[in-house]
Amino acid sequence: MMKKIISVMLAAALAALALVSCGTSGGDEDTTAGSGTNGGSDTTTAASETVSGTVTTNGSTSMEKVIGSLGEAFEALYDGVTVEYSATGSGSGIQAVIDGTCEIGLSSRALTDDEVAEGLTGTVIAYDAIAVIVDTSNTVTSLTLDEIASIFKGEITNWSELGGEDAEIVVIGREAGSGTRGGFEEIVGVEDECDYDQELTSTGDVITSVSTTPGAIGYASLASVSDSVTTVTVDGVYPSEDTVLDETYAIVRPFVFVTKTDATLSTVAETFFNWATTSEDAKTLISNAGAVPVS
């Protein structure tokens, strides 16, 4: 009788051990592939065997440096992963999420109430200063917010009115639907009132045009501005990470990940999303790309 009891107990123990072993294996795989929040090499080594595929992103040209840095680092962490980025502008990226042609849209403005009503969620990953830029030969390097508004509305048309040389002001901006344009016009208070000489389709095009056009003024993401143009102070404050954080620089907008509210991201897209929005590594990369990560 005793031998029979021992045999039954041994069989039960072996069955339980086998069940625990199988459950642990499956649980580890799901957790690793679906979270990816730490961004460190300790979790990546295990996760890299289970996460693969393509993360599709689409949208803001101002976020090129940020998404480029994040994508490159994520690909290095996970074997078999590709992060695709289509630089189409914020409006197009938002629409791509609605249409289902990408999983993560990139917007350099907050979502509108109508876009939220269409089933979208916006997650702010960073803040970016919109720099006001002029060509390097311009002697005017400081403007007030009111003066900027007057320039873009066509009320001030010559640099001599601002203490500069007698030269016509050439107003350069982004196309309708651009997140940079939307953010700039809303903050400066010139929505639907701007009198543009040129409306261009990317941040890079605006910077190039301002740099090569005497008398030009424009705006661009601080993360993308180079020494080919002069960044002016606004109300005496120069745009920087410090002045964004202490809220002394006036023209600041969000960098946003846009997703469908009721849809589940693919495993690889969810892992990227979680890593990019929560890990310390991602915050460092965002900062190095010229934006201010959300703390």
Tab-separated table of C-alpha atoms in Angstrom:
chain	number	residue	atom	x	y	z
A	1	MET	CA	0.000	0.000	0.000
A	2	MET	CA	2.828	2.372	0.970
A	3	LYS	CA	4.621	1.713	-2.348
A	4	LYS	CA	1.428	2.544	-4.242
A	5	ILE	CA	1.018	5.878	-2.404
A	6	ILE	CA	4.649	6.822	-3.073
A	7	SER	CA	4.257	5.943	-6.771
A	8	VAL	CA	1.151	8.118	-7.085
A	9	MET	CA	2.841	11.027	-5.313
A	10	LEU	CA	5.934	10.742	-7.524
A	11	ALA	CA	3.861	10.714	-10.690
A	12	ALA	CA	1.934	13.789	-9.556
A	13	ALA	CA	5.121	15.635	-8.721
A	14	LEU	CA	6.634	14.872	-12.123
A	15	ALA	CA	3.459	16.016	-13.887
A	16	ALA	CA	3.417	19.266	-11.914
A	17	LEU	CA	7.072	19.900	-12.702
A	18	ALA	CA	6.471	19.382	-16.386
A	19	LEU	CA	3.477	21.730	-16.303
A	20	VAL	CA	5.417	24.470	-14.514
A	21	SER	CA	8.316	24.110	-16.925
A	22	CYS	CA	6.080	24.514	-19.979
A	23	GLY	CA	4.184	27.425	-18.442
A	24	THR	CA	7.355	29.275	-17.548
A	25	SER	CA	8.749	29.000	-21.040
A	26	GLY	CA	5.614	30.358	-22.679
A	27	GLY	CA	5.197	33.140	-20.109
A	28	ASP	CA	8.752	34.391	-20.551
A	29	GLU	CA	8.349	34.546	-24.296
A	30	ASP	CA	5.130	36.564	-24.147
A	31	THR	CA	6.441	38.999	-21.550
A	32	THR	CA	9.724	39.621	-23.314
A	33	ALA	CA	8.264	40.077	-26.753
A	34	GLY	CA	5.376	42.255	-25.682
A	35	SER	CA	6.929	44.704	-23.236
A	36	GLY	CA	10.495	45.684	-24.095
A	37	THR	CA	10.357	48.536	-21.582
A	38	ASN	CA	13.818	48.405	-20.091
A	39	GLY	CA	15.859	49.003	-23.218
A	40	GLY	CA	18.920	47.422	-21.593
A	41	SER	CA	21.129	44.672	-22.939
A	42	ASP	CA	20.096	42.237	-20.167
A	43	THR	CA	16.505	41.966	-21.403
A	44	THR	CA	17.397	42.454	-25.054
A	45	THR	CA	19.536	39.350	-25.271
A	46	ALA	CA	16.585	37.127	-24.406
A	47	ALA	CA	14.059	39.174	-26.340
A	48	SER	CA	16.063	39.329	-29.548
A	49	GLU	CA	15.276	35.676	-30.185
A	50	THR	CA	11.516	36.254	-30.090
A	51	VAL	CA	11.048	39.747	-31.576
A	52	SER	CA	11.415	40.171	-35.317
A	53	GLY	CA	9.739	41.938	-38.183
A	54	THR	CA	9.163	45.506	-39.339
A	55	VAL	CA	7.962	48.550	-37.409
A	56	THR	CA	6.208	50.909	-39.835
A	57	THR	CA	6.254	54.618	-38.967
A	58	ASN	CA	5.046	57.532	-41.072
A	59	GLY	CA	4.741	61.281	-40.606
A	60	SER	CA	6.519	64.366	-39.313
A	61	THR	CA	9.678	65.419	-41.145
A	62	SER	CA	10.706	67.356	-38.024
A	63	MET	CA	10.986	64.064	-36.151
A	64	GLU	CA	13.503	62.640	-38.626
A	65	LYS	CA	16.510	62.848	-36.284
A	66	VAL	CA	14.573	61.511	-33.308
A	67	ILE	CA	12.972	58.559	-35.094
A	68	GLY	CA	16.208	57.889	-36.980
A	69	SER	CA	18.195	57.628	-33.744
A	70	LEU	CA	15.558	55.499	-32.040
A	71	GLY	CA	15.143	53.214	-35.043
A	72	GLU	CA	18.864	52.643	-35.509
A	73	ALA	CA	19.383	51.832	-31.829
A	74	PHE	CA	16.374	49.505	-31.719
A	75	GLU	CA	17.579	47.605	-34.778
A	76	ALA	CA	20.957	47.169	-33.080
A	77	LEU	CA	19.286	45.776	-29.960
A	78	TYR	CA	17.031	43.259	-31.704
A	79	ASP	CA	18.202	40.905	-34.446
A	80	GLY	CA	15.827	40.612	-37.370
A	81	VAL	CA	14.039	43.932	-36.717
A	82	THR	CA	13.657	46.836	-39.157
A	83	VAL	CA	12.206	50.259	-38.330
A	84	GLU	CA	10.818	51.951	-41.444
A	85	TYR	CA	10.242	55.713	-41.561
A	86	SER	CA	8.331	57.569	-44.274
A	87	ALA	CA	8.811	61.345	-44.024
A	88	THR	CA	5.444	62.556	-45.307
A	89	GLY	CA	4.421	65.229	-42.780
A	90	SER	CA	2.279	65.040	-39.655
A	91	GLY	CA	-1.087	65.126	-41.417
A	92	SER	CA	-0.161	62.304	-43.772
A	93	GLY	CA	1.251	60.221	-40.922
A	94	ILE	CA	-1.946	60.596	-38.915
A	95	GLN	CA	-4.022	59.625	-41.947
A	96	ALA	CA	-1.791	56.593	-42.543
A	97	VAL	CA	-2.693	55.285	-39.085
A	98	ILE	CA	-6.387	55.842	-39.781
A	99	ASP	CA	-6.052	54.020	-43.118
A	100	GLY	CA	-4.087	51.173	-41.543
A	101	THR	CA	-1.024	51.611	-43.763
A	102	CYS	CA	1.288	52.137	-40.775
A	103	GLU	CA	1.148	51.207	-37.107
A	104	ILE	CA	2.791	54.250	-35.541
A	105	GLY	CA	2.195	57.727	-36.912
A	106	LEU	CA	4.543	60.600	-36.141
A	107	SER	CA	3.083	64.027	-35.445
A	108	SER	CA	4.780	67.244	-34.404
A	109	ARG	CA	1.509	68.641	-33.094
A	110	ALA	CA	-1.161	67.455	-30.703
A	111	LEU	CA	-4.086	65.519	-32.133
A	112	THR	CA	-7.259	67.466	-32.779
A	113	ASP	CA	-10.556	66.554	-31.138
A	114	ASP	CA	-11.781	65.268	-34.504
A	115	GLU	CA	-8.758	62.967	-34.860
A	116	VAL	CA	-9.276	61.600	-31.361
A	117	ALA	CA	-12.936	61.026	-32.248
A	118	GLU	CA	-11.786	58.965	-35.241
A	119	GLY	CA	-10.231	56.490	-32.832
A	120	LEU	CA	-6.679	57.754	-32.420
A	121	THR	CA	-4.466	58.098	-29.346
A	122	GLY	CA	-1.514	60.479	-29.132
A	123	THR	CA	1.424	59.708	-26.832
A	124	VAL	CA	3.874	62.574	-26.320
A	125	ILE	CA	7.466	61.281	-26.373
A	126	ALA	CA	9.289	64.630	-26.378
A	127	TYR	CA	9.018	68.383	-26.744
A	128	ASP	CA	10.692	70.416	-29.441
A	129	ALA	CA	11.427	74.103	-29.792
A	130	ILE	CA	10.420	75.650	-33.106
A	131	ALA	CA	13.315	77.914	-34.027
A	132	VAL	CA	12.787	81.136	-35.953
A	133	ILE	CA	15.587	81.357	-38.514
A	134	VAL	CA	17.012	83.991	-40.888
A	135	ASP	CA	19.822	83.934	-43.421
A	136	THR	CA	23.282	84.395	-41.935
A	137	SER	CA	23.829	87.834	-43.504
A	138	ASN	CA	20.860	89.306	-41.606
A	139	THR	CA	21.833	91.726	-38.829
A	140	VAL	CA	18.506	91.258	-37.025
A	141	THR	CA	19.047	88.409	-34.572
A	142	SER	CA	16.413	89.139	-31.919
A	143	LEU	CA	12.655	89.499	-32.322
A	144	THR	CA	9.639	89.678	-30.056
A	145	LEU	CA	6.708	87.308	-30.472
A	146	ASP	CA	4.573	90.254	-31.607
A	147	GLU	CA	7.141	91.242	-34.237
A	148	ILE	CA	7.256	87.671	-35.544
A	149	ALA	CA	3.463	87.650	-35.799
A	150	SER	CA	3.501	90.947	-37.706
A	151	ILE	CA	6.135	89.652	-40.131
A	152	PHE	CA	4.234	86.460	-40.925
A	153	LYS	CA	0.937	88.328	-41.343
A	154	GLY	CA	2.574	90.706	-43.825
A	155	GLU	CA	2.272	93.780	-41.615
A	156	ILE	CA	6.064	94.264	-41.426
A	157	THR	CA	7.618	93.771	-44.851
A	158	ASN	CA	11.114	95.312	-44.667
A	159	TRP	CA	13.975	94.565	-42.279
A	160	SER	CA	14.645	98.289	-41.882
A	161	GLU	CA	11.429	98.496	-39.838
A	162	LEU	CA	13.175	96.303	-37.259
A	163	GLY	CA	16.528	98.067	-37.239
A	164	GLY	CA	18.045	96.014	-40.006
A	165	GLU	CA	19.113	96.778	-43.556
A	166	ASP	CA	16.756	98.098	-46.205
A	167	ALA	CA	15.751	94.696	-47.586
A	168	GLU	CA	12.448	93.064	-48.352
A	169	ILE	CA	11.413	90.293	-45.970
A	170	VAL	CA	10.846	86.931	-47.668
A	171	VAL	CA	8.500	84.801	-45.560
A	172	ILE	CA	9.072	81.056	-45.834
A	173	GLY	CA	7.028	78.329	-44.118
A	174	ARG	CA	5.627	74.842	-44.373
A	175	GLU	CA	2.707	73.499	-46.354
A	176	ALA	CA	-0.849	73.209	-44.993
A	177	GLY	CA	-1.166	70.133	-42.774
A	178	SER	CA	2.405	70.346	-41.512
A	179	GLY	CA	2.736	69.823	-37.761
A	180	THR	CA	5.487	72.422	-37.599
A	181	ARG	CA	3.320	74.984	-39.351
A	182	GLY	CA	0.319	74.166	-37.175
A	183	GLY	CA	2.341	74.447	-33.984
A	184	PHE	CA	4.066	77.656	-35.031
A	185	GLU	CA	0.922	79.432	-36.208
A	186	GLU	CA	-1.090	78.423	-33.128
A	187	ILE	CA	1.562	79.533	-30.632
A	188	VAL	CA	2.394	82.783	-32.439
A	189	GLY	CA	-1.317	83.513	-32.933
A	190	VAL	CA	-1.337	83.760	-36.723
A	191	GLU	CA	-3.512	80.822	-37.747
A	192	ASP	CA	-5.038	81.354	-41.200
A	193	GLU	CA	-3.431	84.825	-41.362
A	194	CYS	CA	0.063	84.086	-42.680
A	195	ASP	CA	1.228	85.660	-45.924
A	196	TYR	CA	3.850	83.218	-47.206
A	197	ASP	CA	6.177	83.826	-50.138
A	198	GLN	CA	7.118	80.149	-50.151
A	199	GLU	CA	5.350	77.097	-48.710
A	200	LEU	CA	7.644	74.063	-48.641
A	201	THR	CA	7.067	70.393	-47.878
A	202	SER	CA	9.876	69.546	-45.457
A	203	THR	CA	11.939	70.988	-42.633
A	204	GLY	CA	15.107	70.528	-44.664
A	205	ASP	CA	13.662	72.475	-47.599
A	206	VAL	CA	12.775	75.410	-45.330
A	207	ILE	CA	16.284	75.535	-43.848
A	208	THR	CA	17.905	75.333	-47.288
A	209	SER	CA	15.653	78.023	-48.745
A	210	VAL	CA	16.208	80.419	-45.839
A	211	SER	CA	19.973	79.875	-46.004
A	212	THR	CA	20.127	80.726	-49.713
A	213	THR	CA	17.564	83.555	-49.875
A	214	PRO	CA	18.684	87.073	-48.810
A	215	GLY	CA	16.141	88.642	-46.447
A	216	ALA	CA	14.437	85.326	-45.704
A	217	ILE	CA	12.799	84.289	-42.464
A	218	GLY	CA	11.311	80.910	-41.624
A	219	TYR	CA	10.788	78.367	-38.872
A	220	ALA	CA	12.066	74.853	-38.287
A	221	SER	CA	12.509	72.232	-35.610
A	222	LEU	CA	15.469	73.173	-33.440
A	223	ALA	CA	16.614	69.548	-33.677
A	224	SER	CA	17.162	70.039	-37.418
A	225	VAL	CA	18.688	73.535	-37.519
A	226	SER	CA	22.294	73.823	-38.720
A	227	ASP	CA	24.836	76.654	-38.805
A	228	SER	CA	23.776	77.429	-42.376
A	229	VAL	CA	21.158	79.767	-40.865
A	230	THR	CA	20.949	82.099	-37.869
A	231	THR	CA	18.557	81.227	-35.048
A	232	VAL	CA	17.058	84.393	-33.563
A	233	THR	CA	16.075	84.885	-29.938
A	234	VAL	CA	12.370	85.270	-29.186
A	235	ASP	CA	11.603	87.859	-26.499
A	236	GLY	CA	15.284	87.662	-25.608
A	237	VAL	CA	15.341	83.878	-25.124
A	238	TYR	CA	17.347	81.452	-27.265
A	239	PRO	CA	15.750	78.039	-27.902
A	240	SER	CA	17.506	75.181	-26.099
A	241	GLU	CA	16.758	72.136	-23.965
A	242	ASP	CA	17.097	74.264	-20.832
A	243	THR	CA	14.716	76.989	-22.038
A	244	VAL	CA	12.185	74.374	-23.119
A	245	LEU	CA	12.306	72.715	-19.695
A	246	ASP	CA	12.007	75.980	-17.762
A	247	GLU	CA	9.295	77.177	-20.175
A	248	THR	CA	11.011	80.491	-20.919
A	249	TYR	CA	11.152	79.854	-24.674
A	250	ALA	CA	7.743	80.576	-26.143
A	251	ILE	CA	7.489	78.460	-29.296
A	252	VAL	CA	7.403	74.817	-28.198
A	253	ARG	CA	5.360	71.887	-29.542
A	254	PRO	CA	5.101	68.131	-28.811
A	255	PHE	CA	6.533	65.170	-30.709
A	256	VAL	CA	3.784	62.533	-30.707
A	257	PHE	CA	3.429	58.804	-31.419
A	258	VAL	CA	-0.028	58.241	-32.946
A	259	THR	CA	-1.757	54.860	-32.695
A	260	LYS	CA	-5.255	53.429	-33.075
A	261	THR	CA	-6.999	53.471	-29.716
A	262	ASP	CA	-8.741	50.114	-29.994
A	263	ALA	CA	-6.178	48.248	-32.103
A	264	THR	CA	-3.421	45.968	-30.835
A	265	LEU	CA	0.039	46.687	-32.159
A	266	SER	CA	2.091	43.868	-33.602
A	267	THR	CA	4.588	42.357	-31.166
A	268	VAL	CA	7.546	44.149	-32.746
A	269	ALA	CA	5.728	47.502	-32.918
A	270	GLU	CA	4.553	47.203	-29.305
A	271	THR	CA	8.070	46.363	-28.153
A	272	PHE	CA	9.466	49.380	-30.007
A	273	PHE	CA	6.696	51.655	-28.686
A	274	ASN	CA	7.289	50.611	-25.072
A	275	TRP	CA	11.071	50.880	-25.345
A	276	ALA	CA	10.936	54.283	-27.065
A	277	THR	CA	8.491	55.782	-24.567
A	278	THR	CA	9.847	54.418	-21.274
A	279	SER	CA	13.512	53.419	-21.409
A	280	GLU	CA	16.348	55.621	-20.196
A	281	ASP	CA	18.352	54.679	-23.300
A	282	ALA	CA	15.616	56.093	-25.537
A	283	LYS	CA	15.446	59.311	-23.504
A	284	THR	CA	19.186	59.785	-23.951
A	285	LEU	CA	18.876	59.250	-27.713
A	286	ILE	CA	15.988	61.733	-27.944
A	287	SER	CA	18.004	64.327	-26.057
A	288	ASN	CA	21.059	63.756	-28.254
A	289	ALA	CA	18.825	64.256	-31.299
A	290	GLY	CA	18.009	67.774	-30.099
A	291	ALA	CA	14.584	67.247	-28.522
A	292	VAL	CA	13.557	67.223	-24.869
A	293	PRO	CA	12.326	63.780	-23.714
A	294	VAL	CA	9.252	63.449	-21.539
A	295	SER	CA	10.387	62.709	-17.987
